[in-house]
Each structure stands twice: as structure tokens, then as C-alpha cells.
Amino acid sequence: MYTLLLSLHLLGATLWTGGHLVLSLVILPQVLKQQSPARLLEFEAGFERIGMPALIMQILTGIALSHYRLSGAWHQHPGLLIKLTLLLATFALAAHARLRVIPHLNVHNLPTLAWHIRAVTVLSLAFVITGVFIRTGAF
């Protein structure tokens, strides 16, 4: 069961982080250069169909993996506390973008959304690095 949970967790991390890397490094520079919010919204709509389920899968498998490995003592594990902090920061940025920035997206506030995208990408990379540290015993 542990191997299945870890595999699903890694698949979710691959989709979530890979999608944000493509968004940040390929799509976003084009959008900013062309001043084209529509292109960004188009990518976001398509990515949301796989990105959100991937994030949900990571959360659920992360809970199961922490229970499996730590038997309920997750609050004493620094790596998991870091992951929870990263998750809260991701939710805060996503909520702000979804509720405040995207509904009014235009050429003028495009840099604000770009900042959100880059921040979520950095957070997703931090998730991966923290996960590697947890798995290899660095924490």
C-alpha cells in the first residue's frame, strides 16, 4: 500500500510542479511579451482540469503517507510542518488570485498575476525538495 500511495503522490507532484514550470517558463513570458491575458486564461482553464486533481491527490496521499510513516505524530515532524506551511501559502496565493486578480484580469494587472504564478511555482518546487528530504531522511 505504501508503494501505491508514494507513486500516486509522486505522480501528483509531477503534474502540479511540471505544469507550473511550463506555465512560468514557457507560457508566462509569451503572455507578458504579447500582453495577452486571454492566452494565460486559456492555459489556466486547461491546466486546472489536471492540476487541481493532482493537488488534491497530493494532499490525500500526503495525509495517508504521513499517517503510515509517523503513526499520528506528524506534528512533531519538521518536514511535514514545512509541507503544511507551503500548502497554506499555496492556498492563500491561489485564493487571492482566483478571487481578486483573475476576475478583473487585464493588461494592467497582468504583472500581479505573473507574481502569483511565479510564487506558486517556487512553492511547488519547495514541496518537491521538502518531499525528497523527508523521504531520504534529511529531516
Short mmCIF file of C-alpha atoms in Angstrom, two decimals:
data_model
loop_
_atom_site.label_atom_id
_atom_site.label_comp_id
_atom_site.label_asym_id
_atom_site.label_seq_id
_atom_site.Cartn_x
_atom_site.Cartn_y
_atom_site.Cartn_z
CA MET A 1 0.00 0.00 0.00
CA TYR A 2 2.86 2.39 0.83
CA THR A 3 4.33 1.99 -2.67
CA LEU A 4 0.99 2.79 -4.29
CA LEU A 5 0.49 5.87 -2.10
CA LEU A 6 4.01 7.11 -2.80
CA SER A 7 3.58 6.52 -6.54
CA LEU A 8 0.32 8.49 -6.61
CA HIS A 9 1.91 11.24 -4.52
CA LEU A 10 4.83 11.50 -6.93
CA LEU A 11 2.51 11.48 -9.94
CA GLY A 12 0.55 14.36 -8.44
CA ALA A 13 3.76 16.25 -7.70
CA THR A 14 4.96 15.71 -11.25
CA LEU A 15 1.75 17.06 -12.76
CA TRP A 16 1.42 20.01 -10.38
CA THR A 17 5.05 21.12 -10.43
CA GLY A 18 5.62 20.36 -14.11
CA GLY A 19 2.53 22.29 -15.10
CA HIS A 20 3.64 25.31 -13.10
CA LEU A 21 7.13 25.15 -14.57
CA VAL A 22 5.67 25.14 -18.09
CA LEU A 23 3.37 27.99 -17.12
CA SER A 24 6.16 30.06 -15.55
CA LEU A 25 8.95 29.38 -18.02
CA VAL A 26 7.11 28.99 -21.34
CA ILE A 27 3.60 30.44 -21.27
CA LEU A 28 4.06 33.40 -18.92
CA PRO A 29 6.97 35.03 -20.80
CA GLN A 30 4.93 34.86 -24.02
CA VAL A 31 1.87 36.29 -22.29
CA LEU A 32 3.86 39.16 -20.79
CA LYS A 33 5.61 39.91 -24.08
CA GLN A 34 2.36 39.89 -26.05
CA GLN A 35 0.33 41.48 -23.23
CA SER A 36 -2.24 38.73 -23.76
CA PRO A 37 -4.26 37.85 -20.64
CA ALA A 38 -6.54 35.68 -22.81
CA ARG A 39 -3.66 33.30 -23.56
CA LEU A 40 -2.98 32.92 -19.85
CA LEU A 41 -6.63 32.25 -19.06
CA GLU A 42 -6.73 29.66 -21.85
CA PHE A 43 -3.78 27.77 -20.39
CA GLU A 44 -5.17 28.08 -16.86
CA ALA A 45 -8.53 26.63 -17.89
CA GLY A 46 -6.88 23.60 -19.48
CA PHE A 47 -4.33 23.07 -16.72
CA GLU A 48 -6.96 23.34 -13.99
CA ARG A 49 -8.53 20.11 -15.23
CA ILE A 50 -5.40 18.13 -14.36
CA GLY A 51 -3.65 20.46 -11.91
CA MET A 52 -6.36 20.62 -9.26
CA PRO A 53 -6.97 16.85 -9.18
CA ALA A 54 -3.18 16.40 -8.95
CA LEU A 55 -3.01 18.78 -5.99
CA ILE A 56 -5.94 17.04 -4.29
CA MET A 57 -4.25 13.68 -4.89
CA GLN A 58 -1.07 15.03 -3.30
CA ILE A 59 -2.95 16.25 -0.25
CA LEU A 60 -4.82 12.97 0.25
CA THR A 61 -1.81 10.74 -0.35
CA GLY A 62 0.34 13.05 1.78
CA ILE A 63 -2.04 12.60 4.69
CA ALA A 64 -2.05 8.83 4.20
CA LEU A 65 1.74 8.65 3.84
CA SER A 66 2.29 10.73 6.97
CA HIS A 67 -0.10 8.52 8.91
CA TYR A 68 1.60 5.40 7.59
CA ARG A 69 5.13 6.57 8.39
CA LEU A 70 4.55 8.58 11.55
CA SER A 71 1.55 6.93 13.21
CA GLY A 72 -0.14 10.20 14.07
CA ALA A 73 2.96 12.06 15.28
CA TRP A 74 3.04 14.33 12.22
CA HIS A 75 3.01 17.48 14.35
CA GLN A 76 6.48 16.52 15.60
CA HIS A 77 7.98 16.14 12.12
CA PRO A 78 9.64 19.31 10.80
CA GLY A 79 9.38 18.23 7.15
CA LEU A 80 5.64 17.78 7.38
CA LEU A 81 5.23 21.09 9.16
CA ILE A 82 7.14 22.72 6.31
CA LYS A 83 4.87 21.00 3.79
CA LEU A 84 1.77 22.21 5.64
CA THR A 85 3.16 25.75 5.66
CA LEU A 86 3.85 25.52 1.91
CA LEU A 87 0.30 24.24 1.38
CA LEU A 88 -1.22 27.13 3.34
CA ALA A 89 0.88 29.64 1.39
CA THR A 90 -0.20 28.00 -1.88
CA PHE A 91 -3.86 28.18 -0.86
CA ALA A 92 -3.51 31.83 0.17
CA LEU A 93 -1.94 32.80 -3.15
CA ALA A 94 -4.42 30.75 -5.16
CA ALA A 95 -7.40 32.21 -3.31
CA HIS A 96 -6.15 35.75 -3.77
CA ALA A 97 -5.52 35.16 -7.47
CA ARG A 98 -8.86 33.44 -8.02
CA LEU A 99 -10.96 35.94 -6.05
CA ARG A 100 -9.16 39.24 -6.60
CA VAL A 101 -6.90 39.13 -9.65
CA ILE A 102 -8.35 36.75 -12.25
CA PRO A 103 -11.93 38.15 -12.21
CA HIS A 104 -10.51 41.55 -13.20
CA LEU A 105 -7.58 40.34 -15.29
CA ASN A 106 -6.39 42.81 -17.88
CA VAL A 107 -3.12 44.13 -19.28
CA HIS A 108 -2.64 46.43 -16.26
CA ASN A 109 -2.83 43.78 -13.52
CA LEU A 110 -1.13 41.04 -15.56
CA PRO A 111 2.15 41.62 -13.64
CA THR A 112 0.29 40.91 -10.37
CA LEU A 113 -0.90 37.56 -11.67
CA ALA A 114 2.60 36.85 -13.02
CA TRP A 115 3.95 37.37 -9.50
CA HIS A 116 1.37 34.91 -8.14
CA ILE A 117 2.27 32.33 -10.79
CA ARG A 118 5.99 32.59 -10.08
CA ALA A 119 5.40 32.35 -6.32
CA VAL A 120 3.24 29.22 -6.64
CA THR A 121 5.90 27.70 -8.90
CA VAL A 122 8.60 28.35 -6.28
CA LEU A 123 6.34 26.87 -3.61
CA SER A 124 5.73 23.77 -5.74
CA LEU A 125 9.48 23.29 -6.16
CA ALA A 126 9.89 23.69 -2.40
CA PHE A 127 7.23 20.97 -1.95
CA VAL A 128 9.27 18.60 -4.11
CA ILE A 129 12.56 19.38 -2.37
CA THR A 130 10.99 19.01 1.06
CA GLY A 131 9.46 15.69 0.00
CA VAL A 132 12.85 14.41 -1.12
CA PHE A 133 14.32 15.48 2.20
CA ILE A 134 11.56 13.67 4.08
CA ARG A 135 11.91 10.51 2.02
CA THR A 136 15.73 10.39 2.26
CA GLY A 137 15.78 11.06 5.99
CA ALA A 138 17.30 14.53 5.83
CA PHE A 139 14.53 15.64 8.21
#
